[in-house]
Amino acid sequence: MNKALLVIDTQDSFYHTPYWSERDLADFQHNLTQLIAAFRCNQHKVVKILHSRDDMPDSPFNPASGLVQPMAFLDTSFDKTFYKSVHNAFTDTGLAMWLKRNNIDCVTITGIRTEQCCETTTRVASDLGFQVEFVTDATLTFDMQHQPSGQRFSADEIKVRTELVLAERFATICKPQDFVA
């Protein structure tokens, strides 16, 4: 099976958002670095996806901010880079065509934010006919507060919910160690 690891939105922009938290960052970095090494060892593609919004001048996701670049711990070369302006990595990016041209039939999802761009990309990938592996421990998200109820959800609770809605419908839920020989 030909696979590609999608590293979604793991970019400096997030350091400049009001919800940024480093609480789970070390584990995320370790898990993602381990996965990249495993994919490289098995000669699978590693794809960088960056979120870029030209239409938001004061946003850290605007390329003019200088922040739309991979986080420094991603000390690796990527096989391909795609820029997206919506929540999924497929719309208007050419990603699906590139995957098909490279005979890739399975995508492995990692990156930032678990419930947003990672989950949305998973759903679209599944709808496009790709086999999808979702590595929750190689995704990162942040605590959220539901408005208007005020109820708070921890990053861990959000990840559990994401697994609940994706498992066996859109993706196989995996652990980083599933990829390490």
JSON list of C-alpha atoms in Angstrom, two decimals:
[
{"chain": "A", "resi": 1, "resn": "MET", "atom": "CA", "xyz": [0.00, 0.00, 0.00]},
{"chain": "A", "resi": 2, "resn": "ASN", "atom": "CA", "xyz": [1.32, 3.44, -0.91]},
{"chain": "A", "resi": 3, "resn": "LYS", "atom": "CA", "xyz": [0.90, 5.94, 1.89]},
{"chain": "A", "resi": 4, "resn": "ALA", "atom": "CA", "xyz": [1.43, 9.62, 2.50]},
{"chain": "A", "resi": 5, "resn": "LEU", "atom": "CA", "xyz": [1.75, 11.31, 5.86]},
{"chain": "A", "resi": 6, "resn": "LEU", "atom": "CA", "xyz": [-0.16, 14.62, 5.85]},
{"chain": "A", "resi": 7, "resn": "VAL", "atom": "CA", "xyz": [1.33, 17.12, 8.32]},
{"chain": "A", "resi": 8, "resn": "ILE", "atom": "CA", "xyz": [-1.49, 19.64, 8.54]},
{"chain": "A", "resi": 9, "resn": "ASP", "atom": "CA", "xyz": [-1.06, 23.25, 9.73]},
{"chain": "A", "resi": 10, "resn": "THR", "atom": "CA", "xyz": [1.91, 22.54, 12.00]},
{"chain": "A", "resi": 11, "resn": "GLN", "atom": "CA", "xyz": [3.03, 26.12, 11.56]},
{"chain": "A", "resi": 12, "resn": "ASP", "atom": "CA", "xyz": [4.29, 29.13, 13.48]},
{"chain": "A", "resi": 13, "resn": "SER", "atom": "CA", "xyz": [0.94, 30.95, 13.03]},
{"chain": "A", "resi": 14, "resn": "PHE", "atom": "CA", "xyz": [-0.49, 29.07, 16.01]},
{"chain": "A", "resi": 15, "resn": "TYR", "atom": "CA", "xyz": [2.05, 30.55, 18.42]},
{"chain": "A", "resi": 16, "resn": "HIS", "atom": "CA", "xyz": [0.30, 33.89, 17.87]},
{"chain": "A", "resi": 17, "resn": "THR", "atom": "CA", "xyz": [-3.31, 32.83, 18.48]},
{"chain": "A", "resi": 18, "resn": "PRO", "atom": "CA", "xyz": [-5.18, 33.65, 21.71]},
{"chain": "A", "resi": 19, "resn": "TYR", "atom": "CA", "xyz": [-5.90, 29.97, 22.44]},
{"chain": "A", "resi": 20, "resn": "TRP", "atom": "CA", "xyz": [-2.31, 28.69, 22.03]},
{"chain": "A", "resi": 21, "resn": "SER", "atom": "CA", "xyz": [-1.17, 26.37, 24.81]},
{"chain": "A", "resi": 22, "resn": "GLU", "atom": "CA", "xyz": [2.07, 24.44, 25.14]},
{"chain": "A", "resi": 23, "resn": "ARG", "atom": "CA", "xyz": [0.56, 21.92, 27.56]},
{"chain": "A", "resi": 24, "resn": "ASP", "atom": "CA", "xyz": [0.51, 19.01, 25.06]},
{"chain": "A", "resi": 25, "resn": "LEU", "atom": "CA", "xyz": [3.18, 20.34, 22.69]},
{"chain": "A", "resi": 26, "resn": "ALA", "atom": "CA", "xyz": [6.09, 18.10, 23.79]},
{"chain": "A", "resi": 27, "resn": "ASP", "atom": "CA", "xyz": [4.08, 14.88, 23.33]},
{"chain": "A", "resi": 28, "resn": "PHE", "atom": "CA", "xyz": [2.75, 16.12, 19.97]},
{"chain": "A", "resi": 29, "resn": "GLN", "atom": "CA", "xyz": [6.26, 16.96, 18.78]},
{"chain": "A", "resi": 30, "resn": "HIS", "atom": "CA", "xyz": [7.63, 13.59, 19.90]},
{"chain": "A", "resi": 31, "resn": "ASN", "atom": "CA", "xyz": [4.82, 11.62, 18.27]},
{"chain": "A", "resi": 32, "resn": "LEU", "atom": "CA", "xyz": [4.92, 13.54, 15.00]},
{"chain": "A", "resi": 33, "resn": "THR", "atom": "CA", "xyz": [8.71, 13.33, 14.77]},
{"chain": "A", "resi": 34, "resn": "GLN", "atom": "CA", "xyz": [8.50, 9.57, 15.37]},
{"chain": "A", "resi": 35, "resn": "LEU", "atom": "CA", "xyz": [5.91, 9.21, 12.61]},
{"chain": "A", "resi": 36, "resn": "ILE", "atom": "CA", "xyz": [7.91, 11.25, 10.10]},
{"chain": "A", "resi": 37, "resn": "ALA", "atom": "CA", "xyz": [10.95, 9.06, 10.78]},
{"chain": "A", "resi": 38, "resn": "ALA", "atom": "CA", "xyz": [8.88, 5.89, 10.31]},
{"chain": "A", "resi": 39, "resn": "PHE", "atom": "CA", "xyz": [7.41, 7.15, 7.03]},
{"chain": "A", "resi": 40, "resn": "ARG", "atom": "CA", "xyz": [10.87, 8.12, 5.77]},
{"chain": "A", "resi": 41, "resn": "CYS", "atom": "CA", "xyz": [12.27, 4.72, 6.78]},
{"chain": "A", "resi": 42, "resn": "ASN", "atom": "CA", "xyz": [9.49, 2.98, 4.82]},
{"chain": "A", "resi": 43, "resn": "GLN", "atom": "CA", "xyz": [9.95, 5.31, 1.84]},
{"chain": "A", "resi": 44, "resn": "HIS", "atom": "CA", "xyz": [6.46, 6.79, 2.10]},
{"chain": "A", "resi": 45, "resn": "LYS", "atom": "CA", "xyz": [5.74, 10.40, 1.16]},
{"chain": "A", "resi": 46, "resn": "VAL", "atom": "CA", "xyz": [5.60, 13.16, 3.79]},
{"chain": "A", "resi": 47, "resn": "VAL", "atom": "CA", "xyz": [3.43, 16.12, 2.77]},
{"chain": "A", "resi": 48, "resn": "LYS", "atom": "CA", "xyz": [3.36, 19.55, 4.37]},
{"chain": "A", "resi": 49, "resn": "ILE", "atom": "CA", "xyz": [0.04, 21.40, 4.41]},
{"chain": "A", "resi": 50, "resn": "LEU", "atom": "CA", "xyz": [0.03, 25.06, 5.50]},
{"chain": "A", "resi": 51, "resn": "HIS", "atom": "CA", "xyz": [-2.99, 27.23, 6.22]},
{"chain": "A", "resi": 52, "resn": "SER", "atom": "CA", "xyz": [-2.73, 30.57, 4.43]},
{"chain": "A", "resi": 53, "resn": "ARG", "atom": "CA", "xyz": [-5.30, 33.38, 4.36]},
{"chain": "A", "resi": 54, "resn": "ASP", "atom": "CA", "xyz": [-4.57, 36.40, 2.15]},
{"chain": "A", "resi": 55, "resn": "ASP", "atom": "CA", "xyz": [-8.01, 37.83, 2.93]},
{"chain": "A", "resi": 56, "resn": "MET", "atom": "CA", "xyz": [-7.26, 38.37, 6.63]},
{"chain": "A", "resi": 57, "resn": "PRO", "atom": "CA", "xyz": [-4.60, 41.12, 6.80]},
{"chain": "A", "resi": 58, "resn": "ASP", "atom": "CA", "xyz": [-4.05, 41.07, 10.58]},
{"chain": "A", "resi": 59, "resn": "SER", "atom": "CA", "xyz": [-4.11, 37.28, 10.95]},
{"chain": "A", "resi": 60, "resn": "PRO", "atom": "CA", "xyz": [-1.06, 35.19, 11.84]},
{"chain": "A", "resi": 61, "resn": "PHE", "atom": "CA", "xyz": [-2.28, 32.95, 8.98]},
{"chain": "A", "resi": 62, "resn": "ASN", "atom": "CA", "xyz": [-1.71, 35.71, 6.43]},
{"chain": "A", "resi": 63, "resn": "PRO", "atom": "CA", "xyz": [1.52, 35.04, 4.50]},
{"chain": "A", "resi": 64, "resn": "ALA", "atom": "CA", "xyz": [2.59, 38.66, 5.04]},
{"chain": "A", "resi": 65, "resn": "SER", "atom": "CA", "xyz": [2.88, 37.88, 8.77]},
{"chain": "A", "resi": 66, "resn": "GLY", "atom": "CA", "xyz": [5.92, 35.70, 8.07]},
{"chain": "A", "resi": 67, "resn": "LEU", "atom": "CA", "xyz": [4.37, 32.99, 10.27]},
{"chain": "A", "resi": 68, "resn": "VAL", "atom": "CA", "xyz": [3.03, 30.67, 7.57]},
{"chain": "A", "resi": 69, "resn": "GLN", "atom": "CA", "xyz": [5.99, 28.34, 7.87]},
{"chain": "A", "resi": 70, "resn": "PRO", "atom": "CA", "xyz": [6.58, 24.97, 9.54]},
{"chain": "A", "resi": 71, "resn": "MET", "atom": "CA", "xyz": [7.32, 24.91, 13.26]},
{"chain": "A", "resi": 72, "resn": "ALA", "atom": "CA", "xyz": [11.07, 24.66, 13.90]},
{"chain": "A", "resi": 73, "resn": "PHE", "atom": "CA", "xyz": [10.94, 21.11, 15.30]},
{"chain": "A", "resi": 74, "resn": "LEU", "atom": "CA", "xyz": [9.92, 19.88, 11.83]},
{"chain": "A", "resi": 75, "resn": "ASP", "atom": "CA", "xyz": [13.54, 19.55, 10.80]},
{"chain": "A", "resi": 76, "resn": "THR", "atom": "CA", "xyz": [12.84, 17.57, 7.68]},
{"chain": "A", "resi": 77, "resn": "SER", "atom": "CA", "xyz": [12.39, 18.01, 3.99]},
{"chain": "A", "resi": 78, "resn": "PHE", "atom": "CA", "xyz": [8.92, 17.37, 2.67]},
{"chain": "A", "resi": 79, "resn": "ASP", "atom": "CA", "xyz": [8.06, 15.60, -0.56]},
{"chain": "A", "resi": 80, "resn": "LYS", "atom": "CA", "xyz": [5.48, 18.24, -1.42]},
{"chain": "A", "resi": 81, "resn": "THR", "atom": "CA", "xyz": [3.92, 21.38, 0.07]},
{"chain": "A", "resi": 82, "resn": "PHE", "atom": "CA", "xyz": [0.33, 22.51, -0.35]},
{"chain": "A", "resi": 83, "resn": "TYR", "atom": "CA", "xyz": [-1.31, 25.73, 0.84]},
{"chain": "A", "resi": 84, "resn": "LYS", "atom": "CA", "xyz": [-4.95, 25.75, 1.85]},
{"chain": "A", "resi": 85, "resn": "SER", "atom": "CA", "xyz": [-7.35, 28.52, 2.78]},
{"chain": "A", "resi": 86, "resn": "VAL", "atom": "CA", "xyz": [-10.23, 26.38, 4.09]},
{"chain": "A", "resi": 87, "resn": "HIS", "atom": "CA", "xyz": [-10.50, 23.72, 6.78]},
{"chain": "A", "resi": 88, "resn": "ASN", "atom": "CA", "xyz": [-9.68, 20.71, 4.60]},
{"chain": "A", "resi": 89, "resn": "ALA", "atom": "CA", "xyz": [-6.46, 20.09, 2.71]},
{"chain": "A", "resi": 90, "resn": "PHE", "atom": "CA", "xyz": [-8.14, 19.08, -0.56]},
{"chain": "A", "resi": 91, "resn": "THR", "atom": "CA", "xyz": [-10.32, 21.99, -1.71]},
{"chain": "A", "resi": 92, "resn": "ASP", "atom": "CA", "xyz": [-8.52, 24.00, -4.41]},
{"chain": "A", "resi": 93, "resn": "THR", "atom": "CA", "xyz": [-5.06, 22.67, -3.48]},
{"chain": "A", "resi": 94, "resn": "GLY", "atom": "CA", "xyz": [-4.31, 19.94, -6.02]},
{"chain": "A", "resi": 95, "resn": "LEU", "atom": "CA", "xyz": [-3.58, 17.47, -3.22]},
{"chain": "A", "resi": 96, "resn": "ALA", "atom": "CA", "xyz": [-5.96, 14.75, -4.46]},
{"chain": "A", "resi": 97, "resn": "MET", "atom": "CA", "xyz": [-4.50, 14.89, -7.97]},
{"chain": "A", "resi": 98, "resn": "TRP", "atom": "CA", "xyz": [-0.94, 14.75, -6.64]},
{"chain": "A", "resi": 99, "resn": "LEU", "atom": "CA", "xyz": [-1.78, 11.74, -4.43]},
{"chain": "A", "resi": 100, "resn": "LYS", "atom": "CA", "xyz": [-3.37, 9.89, -7.34]},
{"chain": "A", "resi": 101, "resn": "ARG", "atom": "CA", "xyz": [-0.46, 10.69, -9.68]},
{"chain": "A", "resi": 102, "resn": "ASN", "atom": "CA", "xyz": [1.86, 9.20, -7.05]},
{"chain": "A", "resi": 103, "resn": "ASN", "atom": "CA", "xyz": [-0.34, 6.10, -6.70]},
{"chain": "A", "resi": 104, "resn": "ILE", "atom": "CA", "xyz": [-1.06, 6.87, -3.06]},
{"chain": "A", "resi": 105, "resn": "ASP", "atom": "CA", "xyz": [-4.21, 5.20, -1.81]},
{"chain": "A", "resi": 106, "resn": "CYS", "atom": "CA", "xyz": [-3.85, 5.80, 1.95]},
{"chain": "A", "resi": 107, "resn": "VAL", "atom": "CA", "xyz": [-3.34, 9.05, 3.83]},
{"chain": "A", "resi": 108, "resn": "THR", "atom": "CA", "xyz": [-2.26, 9.31, 7.44]},
{"chain": "A", "resi": 109, "resn": "ILE", "atom": "CA", "xyz": [-3.55, 12.43, 9.18]},
{"chain": "A", "resi": 110, "resn": "THR", "atom": "CA", "xyz": [-1.53, 14.46, 11.70]},
{"chain": "A", "resi": 111, "resn": "GLY", "atom": "CA", "xyz": [-1.27, 18.13, 12.64]},
{"chain": "A", "resi": 112, "resn": "ILE", "atom": "CA", "xyz": [-3.08, 21.02, 14.28]},
{"chain": "A", "resi": 113, "resn": "ARG", "atom": "CA", "xyz": [-6.14, 21.27, 15.18]},
{"chain": "A", "resi": 114, "resn": "THR", "atom": "CA", "xyz": [-7.54, 17.82, 15.85]},
{"chain": "A", "resi": 115, "resn": "GLU", "atom": "CA", "xyz": [-11.25, 18.67, 15.55]},
{"chain": "A", "resi": 116, "resn": "GLN", "atom": "CA", "xyz": [-10.94, 21.29, 12.86]},
{"chain": "A", "resi": 117, "resn": "CYS", "atom": "CA", "xyz": [-8.55, 20.91, 9.92]},
{"chain": "A", "resi": 118, "resn": "CYS", "atom": "CA", "xyz": [-7.41, 17.36, 10.75]},
{"chain": "A", "resi": 119, "resn": "GLU", "atom": "CA", "xyz": [-10.92, 16.00, 11.21]},
{"chain": "A", "resi": 120, "resn": "THR", "atom": "CA", "xyz": [-12.29, 17.86, 8.19]},
{"chain": "A", "resi": 121, "resn": "THR", "atom": "CA", "xyz": [-9.44, 16.65, 5.97]},
{"chain": "A", "resi": 122, "resn": "THR", "atom": "CA", "xyz": [-10.13, 13.10, 7.17]},
{"chain": "A", "resi": 123, "resn": "ARG", "atom": "CA", "xyz": [-13.78, 13.28, 6.17]},
{"chain": "A", "resi": 124, "resn": "VAL", "atom": "CA", "xyz": [-13.01, 14.70, 2.73]},
{"chain": "A", "resi": 125, "resn": "ALA", "atom": "CA", "xyz": [-10.22, 12.16, 2.11]},
{"chain": "A", "resi": 126, "resn": "SER", "atom": "CA", "xyz": [-12.63, 9.35, 2.94]},
{"chain": "A", "resi": 127, "resn": "ASP", "atom": "CA", "xyz": [-15.29, 10.80, 0.64]},
{"chain": "A", "resi": 128, "resn": "LEU", "atom": "CA", "xyz": [-12.69, 10.97, -2.16]},
{"chain": "A", "resi": 129, "resn": "GLY", "atom": "CA", "xyz": [-12.01, 7.25, -1.78]},
{"chain": "A", "resi": 130, "resn": "PHE", "atom": "CA", "xyz": [-8.73, 7.27, 0.12]},
{"chain": "A", "resi": 131, "resn": "GLN", "atom": "CA", "xyz": [-8.10, 4.89, 2.98]},
{"chain": "A", "resi": 132, "resn": "VAL", "atom": "CA", "xyz": [-7.49, 7.11, 6.01]},
{"chain": "A", "resi": 133, "resn": "GLU", "atom": "CA", "xyz": [-5.46, 6.57, 9.16]},
{"chain": "A", "resi": 134, "resn": "PHE", "atom": "CA", "xyz": [-5.99, 9.16, 11.90]},
{"chain": "A", "resi": 135, "resn": "VAL", "atom": "CA", "xyz": [-3.19, 9.38, 14.45]},
{"chain": "A", "resi": 136, "resn": "THR", "atom": "CA", "xyz": [-4.85, 11.26, 17.30]},
{"chain": "A", "resi": 137, "resn": "ASP", "atom": "CA", "xyz": [-1.67, 11.36, 19.40]},
{"chain": "A", "resi": 138, "resn": "ALA", "atom": "CA", "xyz": [0.07, 13.15, 16.52]},
{"chain": "A", "resi": 139, "resn": "THR", "atom": "CA", "xyz": [-2.58, 15.87, 16.44]},
{"chain": "A", "resi": 140, "resn": "LEU", "atom": "CA", "xyz": [-2.78, 18.89, 18.69]},
{"chain": "A", "resi": 141, "resn": "THR", "atom": "CA", "xyz": [-5.73, 20.93, 19.85]},
{"chain": "A", "resi": 142, "resn": "PHE", "atom": "CA", "xyz": [-6.69, 23.28, 22.67]},
{"chain": "A", "resi": 143, "resn": "ASP", "atom": "CA", "xyz": [-9.33, 23.59, 25.36]},
{"chain": "A", "resi": 144, "resn": "MET", "atom": "CA", "xyz": [-12.53, 25.23, 24.16]},
{"chain": "A", "resi": 145, "resn": "GLN", "atom": "CA", "xyz": [-15.55, 26.87, 25.72]},
{"chain": "A", "resi": 146, "resn": "HIS", "atom": "CA", "xyz": [-19.00, 26.30, 24.25]},
{"chain": "A", "resi": 147, "resn": "GLN", "atom": "CA", "xyz": [-20.99, 29.48, 23.74]},
{"chain": "A", "resi": 148, "resn": "PRO", "atom": "CA", "xyz": [-23.49, 30.39, 25.11]},
{"chain": "A", "resi": 149, "resn": "SER", "atom": "CA", "xyz": [-23.62, 27.60, 27.74]},
{"chain": "A", "resi": 150, "resn": "GLY", "atom": "CA", "xyz": [-20.13, 28.33, 29.04]},
{"chain": "A", "resi": 151, "resn": "GLN", "atom": "CA", "xyz": [-19.33, 24.62, 29.27]},
{"chain": "A", "resi": 152, "resn": "ARG", "atom": "CA", "xyz": [-15.60, 23.95, 28.91]},
{"chain": "A", "resi": 153, "resn": "PHE", "atom": "CA", "xyz": [-14.15, 21.03, 26.99]},
{"chain": "A", "resi": 154, "resn": "SER", "atom": "CA", "xyz": [-10.56, 19.95, 27.49]},
{"chain": "A", "resi": 155, "resn": "ALA", "atom": "CA", "xyz": [-8.29, 19.12, 24.57]},
{"chain": "A", "resi": 156, "resn": "ASP", "atom": "CA", "xyz": [-8.44, 15.48, 25.67]},
{"chain": "A", "resi": 157, "resn": "GLU", "atom": "CA", "xyz": [-12.25, 15.50, 25.61]},
{"chain": "A", "resi": 158, "resn": "ILE", "atom": "CA", "xyz": [-12.22, 17.03, 22.13]},
{"chain": "A", "resi": 159, "resn": "LYS", "atom": "CA", "xyz": [-9.83, 14.32, 20.92]},
{"chain": "A", "resi": 160, "resn": "VAL", "atom": "CA", "xyz": [-12.07, 11.57, 22.30]},
{"chain": "A", "resi": 161, "resn": "ARG", "atom": "CA", "xyz": [-15.05, 13.10, 20.52]},
{"chain": "A", "resi": 162, "resn": "THR", "atom": "CA", "xyz": [-13.10, 13.30, 17.27]},
{"chain": "A", "resi": 163, "resn": "GLU", "atom": "CA", "xyz": [-12.18, 9.62, 17.53]},
{"chain": "A", "resi": 164, "resn": "LEU", "atom": "CA", "xyz": [-15.82, 8.78, 18.27]},
{"chain": "A", "resi": 165, "resn": "VAL", "atom": "CA", "xyz": [-17.13, 10.40, 15.10]},
{"chain": "A", "resi": 166, "resn": "LEU", "atom": "CA", "xyz": [-14.29, 9.28, 12.79]},
{"chain": "A", "resi": 167, "resn": "ALA", "atom": "CA", "xyz": [-13.67, 5.67, 13.87]},
{"chain": "A", "resi": 168, "resn": "GLU", "atom": "CA", "xyz": [-14.88, 3.03, 11.43]},
{"chain": "A", "resi": 169, "resn": "ARG", "atom": "CA", "xyz": [-16.83, 5.65, 9.48]},
{"chain": "A", "resi": 170, "resn": "PHE", "atom": "CA", "xyz": [-14.13, 7.84, 8.00]},
{"chain": "A", "resi": 171, "resn": "ALA", "atom": "CA", "xyz": [-10.84, 6.49, 9.35]},
{"chain": "A", "resi": 172, "resn": "THR", "atom": "CA", "xyz": [-8.94, 3.89, 11.27]},
{"chain": "A", "resi": 173, "resn": "ILE", "atom": "CA", "xyz": [-7.69, 5.36, 14.56]},
{"chain": "A", "resi": 174, "resn": "CYS", "atom": "CA", "xyz": [-3.99, 4.62, 15.00]},
{"chain": "A", "resi": 175, "resn": "LYS", "atom": "CA", "xyz": [-1.20, 5.17, 17.51]},
{"chain": "A", "resi": 176, "resn": "PRO", "atom": "CA", "xyz": [2.29, 6.39, 16.54]},
{"chain": "A", "resi": 177, "resn": "GLN", "atom": "CA", "xyz": [3.78, 3.05, 17.62]},
{"chain": "A", "resi": 178, "resn": "ASP", "atom": "CA", "xyz": [1.62, 1.31, 14.99]},
{"chain": "A", "resi": 179, "resn": "PHE", "atom": "CA", "xyz": [4.02, 2.71, 12.37]},
{"chain": "A", "resi": 180, "resn": "VAL", "atom": "CA", "xyz": [7.34, 2.02, 14.06]},
{"chain": "A", "resi": 181, "resn": "ALA", "atom": "CA", "xyz": [8.95, -1.32, 13.23]}
]
